[in-house]
Amino acid sequence: YPHMNSIGGDGFWLISKPGRAPQGVEACGRAAGLATREWYRDAGHDAIPSRGPLAANTVAGAVSGWQAALEFAGGSLPLSRLLQDAIWYARHGAPVTQSQVDYTGKFRAELAPQPGFAQAFLRDGALPAAHSVQRFPALAATLEQLARRGLHDFYRGELAQALSAELERLGSPLRLDDLLRHQASLVAPLQVPLSVGTAYNMPPPTQGLASLMILAVFDRIRDGVAAESFEHVHGLVESTKQAFLVRNRHVCDPALMKVDPSDFLRGGALDECAQAIDPARARPWPEPPIHGDTVWMGAMDGEGCAVSYIQSVYWEFGSGIVLQDTGVNWQNRGSSFSLDAASHLALAPGRKPFHTLNPALARLSDGREMVWGNMGGDGQPQSQAAVFSRYAMYGQDLQQAVTAPRWLLGRTWGQMSVSLKVEDRLDPAVVAALHKAGHDVELVPGFSDFVGHAGALVRHTNGMISGAADPRSDGVVAAL
């Protein structure tokens, strides 16, 4: 999925090992030392551009996260083997999905002029054909260098010098010093007790807090609520609003937050959110929406290790620039910063940007363990809540929980409307009840990209692992 993902992005991990508390890995790149509000205003901008070199203003942290995850998990395979298949596909070609074609076409006007984009992702200026093979020779060489020299080379070796030199040449504020200063962090995940077990997610600067709040608030109001009913959908949507009120006001670089995110996961705070929900009426909306696209991956092994991992370049193809010397498509995560000094998301050198990325993990009361997640900006915590509530709270089959109709409050995938988008496969009686309750309902086609791409794995108490992939996506469940 090169339109959603690249080693020029950031990544976040939740890793669970038997007998140990889950561990988070935060591989979030900070703003460049030259990336100041004055720097952008002097360049004639009253907002950070979404595309181009000026949007490439934060370090790409994903590769450092790979290293931190390897060191924590103690994997037995050498780096050369771990990267072998990726190198082969980059060198010899990977199939182009219809999703890639669709989103390349949708944003071609703004992406094609960006440095290196057309050479990497177009063919003589035209879209690649779905199911054709696309090669990335410069990226293959970069992955070979990482396999040979080690992942640190991305930040402190020859690769770091090549990356920073080309970024500077193109006009990005990133410099070698920014790469040299970067390192991934091991962090304690946020957690919240639920009636069915304990759920975990990443702390700020991600929106993991919102994901956990939605589950915990809904858990408090779901007595007597049937699965797939109006009360189920309405309850989750209203729980989302309560969580987003907190997220939109507080979540940012944790060093700048004036509140402890764990305080919002305590019983009293969650009870207040639950009591603020009208079971029959929709709360007026919107709050400011969040945009973003990404990929989620989950893995479990026979020794009890489980991983929930999410990696992204933010918008489709990120900044749009592809460094020709290394083949790296750089993210535009830093375009989420504000040039308003009063904003809690104000740009400043060394700050971490707000992240929609949030991998989810739960240890259920009966001994099962679950990892799940999805892409789609505002839709990430909402689809997570739909899948988890169906599976863990209502006992649905895992694939059924992923396949069933979903919804999205707000925008995603470049859509500006902030309505409650509902797949037209949802029970018409539920849709009518949502309308009656005051929700601004907008029907979207069934199996729509609007509601994101979800996936999940569950380890059962007998050691069996079950998985579900989203029919809305090109993802699969694979057993090796």
Coordinates of C-alpha atoms in Angstrom, one line a residue:
Y1 CA 0.0 0.0 0.0
P2 CA 2.6 2.7 -1.0
H3 CA -0.2 5.3 -1.2
M4 CA -0.7 4.9 2.6
N5 CA 2.7 3.8 3.9
S6 CA 6.4 4.3 3.5
I7 CA 9.6 4.1 5.5
G8 CA 9.4 7.9 5.3
G9 CA 6.6 7.9 7.9
D10 CA 6.1 7.2 11.6
G11 CA 5.0 4.1 13.4
F12 CA 3.6 3.0 16.8
W13 CA 3.7 -0.5 18.3
L14 CA 1.9 -2.4 21.1
I15 CA 3.8 -5.6 22.0
S16 CA 2.5 -8.2 24.4
K17 CA 4.6 -11.0 25.7
P18 CA 3.4 -13.7 28.2
G19 CA 3.9 -12.8 31.8
R20 CA 4.8 -9.2 31.1
A21 CA 2.8 -5.9 30.9
P22 CA 2.2 -4.7 27.3
Q23 CA 4.9 -2.4 26.0
G24 CA 4.5 0.5 23.6
V25 CA 7.0 1.7 21.1
E26 CA 6.7 5.3 20.0
A27 CA 8.5 6.0 16.7
C28 CA 7.3 9.6 16.2
G29 CA 9.5 12.1 14.4
R30 CA 9.9 15.6 15.9
A31 CA 9.7 18.9 14.0
A32 CA 12.9 20.0 12.4
G33 CA 15.2 22.5 14.1
L34 CA 14.5 25.1 11.4
A35 CA 10.7 24.5 11.4
T36 CA 9.5 27.6 13.2
R37 CA 6.3 29.6 12.7
E38 CA 8.5 32.6 11.6
W39 CA 10.2 30.4 9.0
Y40 CA 6.9 29.6 7.3
R41 CA 5.6 33.1 7.6
D42 CA 8.8 34.5 6.1
A43 CA 8.2 32.1 3.2
G44 CA 4.7 33.7 2.7
H45 CA 2.6 31.0 4.3
D46 CA -0.2 31.5 6.9
A47 CA -0.5 27.7 7.2
I48 CA 1.9 24.8 6.7
P49 CA 1.4 23.5 3.2
S50 CA -0.1 20.0 2.9
R51 CA 2.2 18.9 0.1
G52 CA 5.7 19.4 -1.1
P53 CA 9.0 20.0 0.6
L54 CA 7.6 22.5 3.1
A55 CA 5.2 19.8 4.3
A56 CA 8.2 17.4 4.9
N57 CA 9.1 19.0 8.2
T58 CA 9.3 16.2 10.7
V59 CA 11.7 13.3 11.0
A60 CA 10.5 9.9 9.7
G61 CA 10.5 7.7 12.8
A62 CA 9.3 4.3 11.4
V63 CA 12.7 2.7 10.9
S64 CA 13.7 3.6 14.5
G65 CA 10.6 1.9 15.7
W66 CA 11.6 -1.3 13.9
Q67 CA 14.9 -1.2 15.8
A68 CA 13.2 -0.6 19.2
A69 CA 10.7 -3.4 18.6
L70 CA 13.4 -5.8 17.7
E71 CA 15.4 -5.0 20.7
F72 CA 12.4 -5.3 23.1
A73 CA 10.9 -8.5 21.5
G74 CA 14.3 -10.2 21.1
G75 CA 13.5 -11.7 17.6
S76 CA 15.5 -14.6 16.4
L77 CA 15.7 -13.7 12.7
P78 CA 18.6 -11.6 11.4
L79 CA 17.8 -8.2 9.9
S80 CA 18.9 -9.4 6.4
R81 CA 16.1 -12.0 6.5
L82 CA 13.5 -9.7 7.9
L83 CA 14.1 -7.3 5.0
Q84 CA 14.7 -9.9 2.3
D85 CA 11.2 -10.1 1.0
A86 CA 10.7 -6.4 1.0
I87 CA 13.9 -6.0 -1.0
W88 CA 12.8 -8.6 -3.5
Y89 CA 9.4 -6.9 -4.1
A90 CA 11.0 -3.4 -4.4
R91 CA 13.6 -4.8 -6.9
H92 CA 11.4 -7.1 -9.0
G93 CA 8.0 -5.5 -8.6
A94 CA 4.9 -5.5 -6.4
P95 CA 1.3 -5.6 -7.7
V96 CA -0.5 -2.3 -8.1
T97 CA -3.9 -2.4 -6.2
Q98 CA -7.0 -0.8 -7.5
S99 CA -6.9 1.3 -4.3
Q100 CA -3.5 2.7 -5.3
V101 CA -4.8 3.5 -8.7
D102 CA -7.9 5.2 -7.4
Y103 CA -6.1 7.4 -4.9
T104 CA -3.3 8.3 -7.3
G105 CA -5.9 9.5 -9.8
K106 CA -7.9 11.3 -7.1
F107 CA -4.9 13.4 -6.0
R108 CA -2.7 13.4 -9.1
A109 CA -3.1 17.1 -9.7
E110 CA -1.5 18.0 -6.4
L111 CA 1.0 15.1 -6.3
A112 CA 2.4 14.9 -9.8
P113 CA 4.3 18.3 -9.5
Q114 CA 6.0 17.2 -6.3
P115 CA 9.7 16.2 -6.6
G116 CA 10.2 12.6 -7.6
F117 CA 6.5 11.6 -7.4
A118 CA 5.9 11.1 -11.1
Q119 CA 9.1 9.1 -11.6
A120 CA 8.1 6.8 -8.7
F121 CA 4.4 6.4 -9.1
L122 CA 3.3 7.3 -12.6
R123 CA 4.3 5.8 -15.9
D124 CA 5.1 8.4 -18.6
G125 CA 2.7 10.7 -16.7
A126 CA -0.2 8.2 -16.7
L127 CA -1.6 6.2 -13.9
P128 CA -0.3 2.6 -13.5
A129 CA -2.7 -0.1 -14.3
A130 CA -4.3 -2.1 -11.6
H131 CA -2.7 -5.5 -11.3
S132 CA 0.4 -4.4 -13.1
V133 CA 3.8 -4.6 -11.5
Q134 CA 5.6 -1.6 -10.1
R135 CA 9.3 -1.5 -9.2
F136 CA 11.1 0.7 -6.8
P137 CA 14.8 0.2 -7.5
A138 CA 16.1 3.1 -5.4
L139 CA 14.0 1.9 -2.4
A140 CA 15.4 -1.6 -2.9
A141 CA 18.9 -0.2 -2.6
T142 CA 18.0 1.7 0.5
L143 CA 16.5 -1.5 2.1
E144 CA 19.7 -3.4 1.1
Q145 CA 21.8 -0.7 2.8
L146 CA 19.7 -1.0 6.0
A147 CA 20.1 -4.8 5.9
R148 CA 23.9 -4.5 5.5
R149 CA 24.7 -1.5 7.7
G150 CA 21.9 -1.7 10.3
L151 CA 18.7 0.3 10.9
H152 CA 20.7 3.1 12.6
D153 CA 22.1 4.0 9.2
F154 CA 18.8 5.7 8.4
Y155 CA 19.6 8.3 11.1
R156 CA 23.4 8.2 11.7
G157 CA 25.1 6.7 8.6
E158 CA 25.4 7.1 4.9
L159 CA 21.7 6.9 4.4
A160 CA 21.1 9.8 6.9
Q161 CA 23.6 11.9 4.9
A162 CA 21.9 11.1 1.6
L163 CA 18.4 11.7 3.0
S164 CA 19.2 15.0 4.7
A165 CA 21.2 16.3 1.7
E166 CA 18.3 15.7 -0.7
L167 CA 15.7 17.1 1.6
E168 CA 17.7 20.3 2.1
R169 CA 18.2 20.5 -1.7
L170 CA 14.5 20.3 -2.3
G171 CA 13.7 23.0 0.3
S172 CA 12.6 21.0 3.3
P173 CA 13.7 22.4 6.7
L174 CA 15.0 19.0 7.8
R175 CA 18.7 18.7 8.3
L176 CA 21.2 15.9 9.3
D177 CA 21.2 17.1 12.9
D178 CA 17.5 16.4 13.1
L179 CA 18.1 12.8 12.1
L180 CA 21.0 12.5 14.4
R181 CA 18.9 13.6 17.4
H182 CA 16.1 11.2 16.7
Q183 CA 15.4 8.0 18.6
A184 CA 12.3 5.9 19.2
S185 CA 11.0 5.5 22.8
L186 CA 9.6 2.7 24.8
V187 CA 6.5 4.0 26.6
A188 CA 3.9 2.6 28.9
P189 CA 0.6 2.2 27.1
L190 CA -2.6 3.8 28.4
Q191 CA -5.0 1.2 29.8
V192 CA -8.6 1.1 30.9
P193 CA -10.6 -1.7 32.7
L194 CA -13.8 -2.8 30.9
S195 CA -16.4 -5.3 31.9
V196 CA -14.9 -7.8 29.5
G197 CA -11.2 -7.2 30.2
T198 CA -8.5 -4.6 29.9
A199 CA -7.9 -2.5 26.8
Y200 CA -4.6 -0.9 25.9
N201 CA -3.6 1.8 23.5
M202 CA -0.8 4.4 22.9
P203 CA -0.5 7.6 25.0
P204 CA -0.2 11.0 23.4
P205 CA 0.7 12.4 20.9
T206 CA -1.6 9.7 19.5
Q207 CA -5.4 9.6 19.8
G208 CA -5.2 6.3 21.7
L209 CA -6.8 8.1 24.6
A210 CA -9.9 8.7 22.5
S211 CA -10.1 5.1 21.4
L212 CA -10.0 3.9 25.0
M213 CA -12.5 6.5 26.2
I214 CA -15.0 5.5 23.6
L215 CA -14.9 1.9 24.7
A216 CA -15.1 2.7 28.4
V217 CA -17.9 5.3 28.1
F218 CA -20.0 2.9 26.0
D219 CA -19.3 0.1 28.4
R220 CA -21.1 2.2 31.0
I221 CA -24.2 2.8 29.0
R222 CA -24.7 -0.6 27.3
D223 CA -26.8 -2.4 29.9
G224 CA -29.8 -3.7 28.0
V225 CA -28.5 -2.5 24.7
A226 CA -28.8 -5.1 21.8
A227 CA -26.1 -5.5 19.2
E228 CA -26.7 -3.6 15.9
S229 CA -29.6 -1.7 17.4
F230 CA -30.1 2.1 17.4
E231 CA -28.9 2.2 21.0
H232 CA -25.7 0.4 20.0
V233 CA -24.8 2.7 17.1
H234 CA -26.1 5.9 18.8
G235 CA -24.3 4.9 22.0
L236 CA -21.0 4.5 20.3
V237 CA -21.4 7.7 18.2
E238 CA -22.2 9.7 21.3
S239 CA -19.3 8.1 23.2
T240 CA -17.1 9.2 20.3
K241 CA -18.2 12.8 20.7
Q242 CA -17.3 12.7 24.4
A243 CA -13.9 11.3 23.6
F244 CA -13.3 13.7 20.8
L245 CA -14.1 16.7 23.0
V246 CA -11.2 15.6 25.2
R247 CA -8.9 14.7 22.3
N248 CA -9.4 18.0 20.4
R249 CA -8.7 20.1 23.4
H250 CA -5.8 18.4 25.0
V251 CA -3.9 15.7 23.0
C252 CA -0.6 17.0 21.6
D253 CA 3.1 16.5 22.4
P254 CA 3.0 15.0 25.9
A255 CA 5.7 17.3 27.1
L256 CA 3.3 20.2 26.5
M257 CA 0.1 18.7 27.9
K258 CA -1.2 20.4 31.1
V259 CA -3.3 17.3 32.0
D260 CA -2.5 13.7 32.7
P261 CA -4.2 11.6 30.0
S262 CA -4.7 8.8 32.5
D263 CA -7.0 11.1 34.5
F264 CA -9.6 10.9 31.7
L265 CA -9.6 7.1 32.0
R266 CA -10.5 7.1 35.7
G267 CA -14.0 6.1 36.9
G268 CA -15.3 9.5 37.8
A269 CA -14.3 11.2 34.5
L270 CA -15.7 8.4 32.5
D271 CA -18.9 8.4 34.5
E272 CA -19.3 12.1 33.8
C273 CA -19.0 11.4 30.1
A274 CA -21.5 8.6 30.2
Q275 CA -24.0 10.8 32.2
A276 CA -23.6 13.6 29.5
I277 CA -25.0 11.3 26.8
D278 CA -28.7 11.6 26.0
P279 CA -29.9 8.0 25.1
A280 CA -32.5 9.4 22.7
R281 CA -30.9 12.6 21.2
A282 CA -27.7 13.4 19.3
R283 CA -25.3 15.9 20.8
P284 CA -24.9 18.9 18.4
W285 CA -21.7 18.5 16.3
P286 CA -19.2 19.0 14.8
E287 CA -15.9 19.4 16.5
P288 CA -12.8 20.1 14.2
P289 CA -12.2 16.9 12.1
I290 CA -9.0 15.1 11.7
H291 CA -7.7 13.7 8.4
G292 CA -5.3 10.9 7.9
D293 CA -4.6 7.5 6.2
T294 CA -2.4 4.6 7.2
V295 CA -2.0 0.9 7.4
W296 CA -2.5 -1.4 10.4
M297 CA -0.9 -4.8 10.9
G298 CA -1.2 -7.4 13.6
A299 CA 0.8 -10.5 14.3
M300 CA 0.8 -13.4 16.8
D301 CA 3.2 -16.3 17.2
G302 CA 3.2 -19.7 18.8
E303 CA 5.2 -18.5 21.8
G304 CA 2.6 -16.0 23.0
C305 CA 3.9 -12.8 21.5
A306 CA 1.3 -10.4 20.0
V307 CA 1.9 -7.2 18.1
S308 CA -0.5 -4.4 17.1
Y309 CA 1.3 -2.1 14.8
I310 CA 0.4 1.0 12.8
Q311 CA 2.5 3.0 10.3
S312 CA 1.7 5.9 8.1
V313 CA 2.8 8.9 6.0
Y314 CA -0.3 10.8 7.1
W315 CA -2.2 11.8 3.9
E316 CA -2.2 9.7 0.8
F317 CA 1.5 9.6 -0.3
G318 CA 2.3 12.0 2.5
S319 CA 4.1 15.2 1.3
G320 CA 4.2 13.7 -2.1
I321 CA 7.9 14.1 -2.4
V322 CA 10.0 11.0 -3.3
L323 CA 13.7 11.3 -2.7
Q324 CA 15.3 10.0 -5.9
D325 CA 18.6 9.1 -4.3
T326 CA 16.9 6.7 -1.8
G327 CA 13.4 6.1 -3.1
V328 CA 11.9 7.3 0.2
N329 CA 8.4 8.9 0.1
W330 CA 8.4 11.4 3.0
Q331 CA 5.4 12.0 5.3
N332 CA 3.5 15.3 5.8
R333 CA 2.6 14.6 9.4
G334 CA 4.0 18.0 10.4
S335 CA 1.3 19.8 8.3
S336 CA -1.0 19.1 11.3
F337 CA 0.9 21.7 13.3
S338 CA -0.6 25.1 13.6
L339 CA 1.1 28.5 13.0
D340 CA -1.1 30.0 15.7
A341 CA 1.1 30.4 18.8
A342 CA -1.9 30.1 21.1
S343 CA -2.8 26.6 19.8
H344 CA -1.8 23.5 21.8
L345 CA -0.7 22.2 18.4
A346 CA 1.5 25.2 17.6
L347 CA 4.6 24.4 15.6
A348 CA 8.0 24.7 17.3
P349 CA 11.4 23.0 16.7
G350 CA 11.6 19.6 18.3
R351 CA 7.9 19.2 19.0
K352 CA 6.0 16.0 18.3
P353 CA 3.0 16.3 16.0
F354 CA -0.5 15.1 16.9
H355 CA -1.0 11.5 15.6
T356 CA -4.2 9.8 14.5
L357 CA -2.3 6.5 14.7
N358 CA -3.3 4.2 17.5
P359 CA -2.8 0.4 17.6
A360 CA -5.2 -1.4 19.9
L361 CA -4.7 -4.5 22.2
A362 CA -6.8 -6.1 24.8
R363 CA -6.5 -8.9 27.3
L364 CA -9.9 -10.3 27.9
S365 CA -11.2 -11.6 31.2
D366 CA -11.5 -15.2 30.0
G367 CA -7.8 -15.3 28.9
R368 CA -8.2 -14.4 25.2
E369 CA -5.9 -11.7 23.8
M370 CA -6.9 -9.5 20.9
V371 CA -5.0 -7.1 18.7
W372 CA -7.0 -4.9 16.2
G373 CA -6.9 -1.6 14.4
N374 CA -7.7 0.2 11.2
M375 CA -6.8 3.2 9.1
G376 CA -8.8 6.4 8.4
G377 CA -8.1 9.5 10.6
D378 CA -11.1 10.2 12.7
G379 CA -12.4 6.8 11.7
Q380 CA -9.7 4.9 13.5
P381 CA -11.1 4.9 17.1
Q382 CA -14.7 4.6 15.8
S383 CA -14.1 1.5 13.7
Q384 CA -12.0 0.1 16.6
A385 CA -15.0 0.6 18.9
A386 CA -17.4 -1.0 16.4
V387 CA -15.2 -4.1 15.9
F388 CA -14.4 -4.5 19.6
S389 CA -17.9 -4.0 20.9
R390 CA -19.3 -6.5 18.4
Y391 CA -16.7 -9.2 19.2
A392 CA -15.8 -8.8 22.8
M393 CA -19.0 -7.3 24.3
Y394 CA -21.6 -9.0 22.1
G395 CA -19.9 -12.3 21.2
Q396 CA -20.1 -11.9 17.4
D397 CA -17.7 -13.9 15.2
L398 CA -14.5 -12.0 14.6
Q399 CA -15.0 -11.8 10.8
Q400 CA -18.6 -10.8 11.2
A401 CA -17.5 -8.0 13.6
V402 CA -15.2 -6.6 10.9
T403 CA -17.5 -7.1 7.9
A404 CA -20.7 -5.7 9.5
P405 CA -21.8 -2.2 8.5
R406 CA -19.9 0.7 10.1
W407 CA -20.2 4.4 10.4
L408 CA -18.0 7.5 10.6
L409 CA -18.6 10.7 12.5
G410 CA -16.6 13.4 10.7
R411 CA -14.4 13.3 7.7
T412 CA -11.7 11.0 6.3
W413 CA -10.1 10.1 3.0
G414 CA -10.2 13.8 1.9
Q415 CA -13.9 14.4 2.4
M416 CA -14.8 17.7 4.0
S417 CA -18.3 16.9 5.3
V418 CA -18.7 16.2 9.0
S419 CA -21.9 14.3 8.9
L420 CA -22.5 10.9 10.4
K421 CA -21.7 8.7 7.4
V422 CA -23.4 5.3 7.6
E423 CA -23.0 2.4 5.2
D424 CA -26.3 1.8 3.4
R425 CA -26.1 -1.8 4.5
L426 CA -27.1 -0.8 8.0
D427 CA -30.7 -1.8 9.1
P428 CA -33.0 0.9 7.6
A429 CA -34.9 1.0 10.9
V430 CA -31.7 1.9 12.7
V431 CA -30.9 4.6 10.1
A432 CA -34.4 6.1 10.5
A433 CA -34.0 6.1 14.3
L434 CA -30.6 7.9 14.0
H435 CA -32.3 10.5 11.8
K436 CA -35.1 10.9 14.3
A437 CA -32.6 11.4 17.2
G438 CA -31.1 14.3 15.4
H439 CA -28.0 12.8 13.8
D440 CA -27.0 14.3 10.4
V441 CA -27.0 11.0 8.6
E442 CA -25.4 10.6 5.2
L443 CA -25.7 7.2 3.5
V444 CA -22.5 6.0 1.8
P445 CA -22.2 2.8 -0.4
G446 CA -21.7 -0.5 1.4
F447 CA -18.2 -1.7 1.9
S448 CA -17.1 1.9 1.6
D449 CA -13.6 3.3 2.1
F450 CA -15.1 6.1 4.1
V451 CA -15.3 3.8 7.2
G452 CA -11.7 2.7 6.9
H453 CA -10.1 -0.7 6.7
A454 CA -10.1 -2.8 9.8
G455 CA -8.4 -6.0 10.9
A456 CA -8.0 -8.2 14.0
L457 CA -6.4 -11.2 15.5
V458 CA -7.4 -13.2 18.6
R459 CA -5.5 -15.8 20.5
H460 CA -7.8 -18.2 22.2
T461 CA -7.1 -19.9 25.5
N462 CA -6.3 -23.2 23.7
G463 CA -3.6 -21.5 21.7
M464 CA -5.6 -21.2 18.5
I465 CA -5.3 -17.9 16.6
S466 CA -8.2 -16.5 14.6
G467 CA -8.1 -13.5 12.3
A468 CA -10.3 -11.2 10.2
A469 CA -9.5 -9.0 7.3
D470 CA -11.7 -6.2 5.9
P471 CA -13.5 -6.9 2.6
R472 CA -13.3 -3.1 2.1
S473 CA -9.5 -3.5 1.7
D474 CA -6.8 -5.6 0.0
G475 CA -5.7 -6.9 3.4
V476 CA -5.6 -10.6 4.2
V477 CA -5.1 -13.0 7.1
A478 CA -2.0 -15.1 6.6
A479 CA -0.7 -18.1 8.6
L480 CA 2.9 -19.1 8.2

